[in-house]
Short mmCIF file of N, CA and C in Angstrom, two decimals:
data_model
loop_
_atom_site.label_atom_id
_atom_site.label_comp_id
_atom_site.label_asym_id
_atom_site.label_seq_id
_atom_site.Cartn_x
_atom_site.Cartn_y
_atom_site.Cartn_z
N UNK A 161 -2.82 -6.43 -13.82
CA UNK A 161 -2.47 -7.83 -13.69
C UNK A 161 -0.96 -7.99 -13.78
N UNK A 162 -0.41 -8.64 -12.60
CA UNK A 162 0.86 -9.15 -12.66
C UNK A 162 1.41 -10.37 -13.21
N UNK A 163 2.21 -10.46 -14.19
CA UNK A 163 2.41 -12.18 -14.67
C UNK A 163 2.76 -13.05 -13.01
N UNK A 164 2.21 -13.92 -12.78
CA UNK A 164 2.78 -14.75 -11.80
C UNK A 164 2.20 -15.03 -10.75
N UNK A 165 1.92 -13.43 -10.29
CA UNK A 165 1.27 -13.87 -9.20
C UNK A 165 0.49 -12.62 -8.95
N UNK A 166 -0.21 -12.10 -7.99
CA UNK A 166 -0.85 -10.93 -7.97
C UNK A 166 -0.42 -9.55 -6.83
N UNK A 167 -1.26 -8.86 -6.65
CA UNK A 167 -0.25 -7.53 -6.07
C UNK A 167 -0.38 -8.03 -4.21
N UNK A 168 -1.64 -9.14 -3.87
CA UNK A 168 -1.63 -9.50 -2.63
C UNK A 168 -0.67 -10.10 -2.07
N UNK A 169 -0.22 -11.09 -3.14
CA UNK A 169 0.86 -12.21 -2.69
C UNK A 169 2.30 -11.37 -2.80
N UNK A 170 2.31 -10.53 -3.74
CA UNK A 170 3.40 -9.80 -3.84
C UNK A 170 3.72 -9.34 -2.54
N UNK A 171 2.83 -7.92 -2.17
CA UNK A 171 2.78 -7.34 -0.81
C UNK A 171 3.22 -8.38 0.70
N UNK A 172 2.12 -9.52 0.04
CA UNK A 172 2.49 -10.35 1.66
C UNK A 172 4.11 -10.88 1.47
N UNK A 173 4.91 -11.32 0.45
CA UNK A 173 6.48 -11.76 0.40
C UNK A 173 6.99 -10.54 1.07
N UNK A 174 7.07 -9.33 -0.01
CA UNK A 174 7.64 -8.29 0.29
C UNK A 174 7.88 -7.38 1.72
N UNK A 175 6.71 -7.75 2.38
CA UNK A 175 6.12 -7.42 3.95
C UNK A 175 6.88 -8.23 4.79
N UNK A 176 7.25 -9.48 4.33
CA UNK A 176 7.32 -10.46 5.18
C UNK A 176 9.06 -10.27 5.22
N UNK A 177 9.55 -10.36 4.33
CA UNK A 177 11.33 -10.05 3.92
C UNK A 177 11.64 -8.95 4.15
N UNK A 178 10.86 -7.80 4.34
CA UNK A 178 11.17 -6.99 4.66
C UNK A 178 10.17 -5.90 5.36
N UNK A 179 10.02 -5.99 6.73
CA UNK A 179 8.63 -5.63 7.49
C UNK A 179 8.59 -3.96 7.67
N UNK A 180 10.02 -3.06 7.28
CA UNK A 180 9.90 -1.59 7.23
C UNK A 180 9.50 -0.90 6.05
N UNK A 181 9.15 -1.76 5.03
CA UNK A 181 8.63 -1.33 3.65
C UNK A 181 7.01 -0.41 3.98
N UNK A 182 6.81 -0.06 2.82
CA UNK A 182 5.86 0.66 3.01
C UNK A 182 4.92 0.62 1.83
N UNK A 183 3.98 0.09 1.61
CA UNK A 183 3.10 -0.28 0.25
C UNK A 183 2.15 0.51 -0.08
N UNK A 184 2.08 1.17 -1.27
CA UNK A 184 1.10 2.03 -1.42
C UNK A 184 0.49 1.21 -2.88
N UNK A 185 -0.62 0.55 -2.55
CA UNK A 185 -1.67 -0.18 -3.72
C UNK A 185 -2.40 0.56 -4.59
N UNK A 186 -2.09 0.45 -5.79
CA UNK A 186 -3.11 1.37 -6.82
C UNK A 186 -4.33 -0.15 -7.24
N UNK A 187 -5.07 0.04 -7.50
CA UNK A 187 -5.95 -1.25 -8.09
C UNK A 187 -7.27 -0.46 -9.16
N UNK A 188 -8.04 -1.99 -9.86
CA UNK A 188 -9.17 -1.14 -10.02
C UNK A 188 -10.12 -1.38 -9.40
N UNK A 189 -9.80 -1.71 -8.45
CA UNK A 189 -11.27 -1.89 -6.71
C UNK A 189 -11.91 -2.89 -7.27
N UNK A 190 -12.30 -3.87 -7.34
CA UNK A 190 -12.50 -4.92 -7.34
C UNK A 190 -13.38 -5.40 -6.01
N UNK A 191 -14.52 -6.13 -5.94
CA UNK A 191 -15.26 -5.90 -4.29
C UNK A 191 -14.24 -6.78 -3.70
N UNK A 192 -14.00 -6.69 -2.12
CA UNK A 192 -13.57 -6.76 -1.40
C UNK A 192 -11.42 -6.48 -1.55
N UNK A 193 -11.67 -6.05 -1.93
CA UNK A 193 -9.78 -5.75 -2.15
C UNK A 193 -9.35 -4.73 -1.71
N UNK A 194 -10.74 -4.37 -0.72
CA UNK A 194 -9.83 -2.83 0.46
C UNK A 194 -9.07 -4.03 1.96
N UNK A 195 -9.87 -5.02 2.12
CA UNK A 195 -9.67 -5.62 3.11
C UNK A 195 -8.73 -6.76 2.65
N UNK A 196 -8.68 -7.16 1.40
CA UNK A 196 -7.69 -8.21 1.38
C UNK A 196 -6.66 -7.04 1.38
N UNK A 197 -6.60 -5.85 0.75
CA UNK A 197 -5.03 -5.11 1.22
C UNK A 197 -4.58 -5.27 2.10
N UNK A 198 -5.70 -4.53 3.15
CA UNK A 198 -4.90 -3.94 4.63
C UNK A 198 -4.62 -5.71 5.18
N UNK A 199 -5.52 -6.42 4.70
CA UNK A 199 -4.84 -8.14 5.32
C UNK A 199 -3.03 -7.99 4.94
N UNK A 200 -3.08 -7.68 3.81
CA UNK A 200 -1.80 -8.00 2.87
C UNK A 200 -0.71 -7.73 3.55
N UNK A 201 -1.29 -6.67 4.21
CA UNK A 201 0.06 -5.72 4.72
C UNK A 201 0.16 -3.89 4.30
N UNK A 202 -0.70 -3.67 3.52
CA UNK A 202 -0.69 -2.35 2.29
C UNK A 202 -0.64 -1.17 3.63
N UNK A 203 -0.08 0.15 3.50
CA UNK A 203 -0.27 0.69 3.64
C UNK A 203 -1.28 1.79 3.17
N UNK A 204 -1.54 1.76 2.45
CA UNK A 204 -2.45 2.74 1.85
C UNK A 204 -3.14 2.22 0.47
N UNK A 205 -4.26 2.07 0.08
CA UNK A 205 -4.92 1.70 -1.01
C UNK A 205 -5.70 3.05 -2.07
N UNK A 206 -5.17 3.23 -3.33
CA UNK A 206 -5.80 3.89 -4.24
C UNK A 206 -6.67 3.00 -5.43
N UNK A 207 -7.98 3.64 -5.39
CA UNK A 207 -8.66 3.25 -6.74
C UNK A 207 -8.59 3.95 -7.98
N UNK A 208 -8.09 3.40 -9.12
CA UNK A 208 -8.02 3.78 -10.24
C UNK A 208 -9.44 3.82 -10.83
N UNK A 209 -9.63 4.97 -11.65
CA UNK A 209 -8.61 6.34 -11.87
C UNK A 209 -8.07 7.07 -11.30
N UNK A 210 -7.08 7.66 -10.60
CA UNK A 210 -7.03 8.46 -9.57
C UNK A 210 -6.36 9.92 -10.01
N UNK A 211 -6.39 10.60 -9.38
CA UNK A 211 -5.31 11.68 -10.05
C UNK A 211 -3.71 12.18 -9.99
N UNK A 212 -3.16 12.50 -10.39
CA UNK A 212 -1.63 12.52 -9.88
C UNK A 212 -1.66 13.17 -8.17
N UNK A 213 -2.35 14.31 -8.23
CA UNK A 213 -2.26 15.13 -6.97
C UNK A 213 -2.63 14.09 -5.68
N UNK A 214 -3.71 13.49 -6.10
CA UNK A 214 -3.75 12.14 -5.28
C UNK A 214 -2.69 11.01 -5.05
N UNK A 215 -2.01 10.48 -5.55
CA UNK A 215 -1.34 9.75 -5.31
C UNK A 215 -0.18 10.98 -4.58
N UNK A 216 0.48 11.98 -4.79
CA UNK A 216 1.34 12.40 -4.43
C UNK A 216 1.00 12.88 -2.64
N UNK A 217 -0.12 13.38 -2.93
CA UNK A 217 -0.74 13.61 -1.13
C UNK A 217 -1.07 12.06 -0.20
N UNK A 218 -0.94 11.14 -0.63
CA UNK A 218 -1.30 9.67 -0.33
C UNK A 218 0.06 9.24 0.02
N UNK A 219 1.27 9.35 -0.86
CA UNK A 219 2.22 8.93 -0.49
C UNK A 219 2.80 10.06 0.76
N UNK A 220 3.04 11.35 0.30
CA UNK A 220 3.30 12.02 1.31
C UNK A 220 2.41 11.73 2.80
N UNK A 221 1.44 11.26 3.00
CA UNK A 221 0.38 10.76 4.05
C UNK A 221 1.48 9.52 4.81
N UNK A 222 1.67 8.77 3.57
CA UNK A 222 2.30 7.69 4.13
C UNK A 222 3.37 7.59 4.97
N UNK A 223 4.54 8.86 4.12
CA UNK A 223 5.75 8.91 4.54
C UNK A 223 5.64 9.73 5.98
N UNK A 224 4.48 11.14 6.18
CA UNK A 224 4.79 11.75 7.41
C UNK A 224 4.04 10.64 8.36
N UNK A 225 3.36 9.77 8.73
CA UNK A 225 2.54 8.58 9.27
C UNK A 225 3.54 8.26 9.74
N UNK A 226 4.37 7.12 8.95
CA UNK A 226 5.64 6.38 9.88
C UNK A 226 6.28 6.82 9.87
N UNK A 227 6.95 8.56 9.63
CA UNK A 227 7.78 9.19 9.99
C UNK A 227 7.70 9.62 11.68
N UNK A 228 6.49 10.08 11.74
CA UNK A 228 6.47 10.19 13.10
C UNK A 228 6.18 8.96 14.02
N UNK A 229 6.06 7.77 13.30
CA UNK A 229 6.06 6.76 14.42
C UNK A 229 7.43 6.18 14.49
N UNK A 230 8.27 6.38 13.59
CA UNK A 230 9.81 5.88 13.61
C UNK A 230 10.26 6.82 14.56
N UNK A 231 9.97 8.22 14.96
CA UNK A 231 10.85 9.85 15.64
C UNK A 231 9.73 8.71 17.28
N UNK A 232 8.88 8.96 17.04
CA UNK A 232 7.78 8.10 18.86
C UNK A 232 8.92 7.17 19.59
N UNK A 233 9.80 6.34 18.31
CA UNK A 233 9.87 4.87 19.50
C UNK A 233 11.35 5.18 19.43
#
């Protein structure tokens, strides 16, 4: 839990001010909060508990993803 506001509304400002960001969501899955992500903007969604090796292969996922779509255009 975020004071203020939550990690959706966060993502959608942050997306919006700045559209080359790249969001990687940890949560504790909650029903339907795979689809309000990818609404959000998220790049990638993890459910807690997860493991370190996971998050580190998730982000690396992320970074070679729009790495090669930034090298495409």
């Amino acid at each position: 839990q975020m004071p203020g506001m939550d990690g959706f509304t966060a993502t959608e400002i942050i997306r919006r001010r700045s559209p080359d960001i790249h969001i990687v969501m940890l949560t504790n899955g909650y029903m339907g909060e795979d689809q309000h992500a990818t609404h959000a903007g998220v790049s990638a969604f993890l459910l807690k508990p997860v493991s370190t090796q996971r998050v580190v292969n998730t982000l690396r996922a992320v970074y070679e993803h729009y790495k090669a779509q930034d090298t495409d255009s």
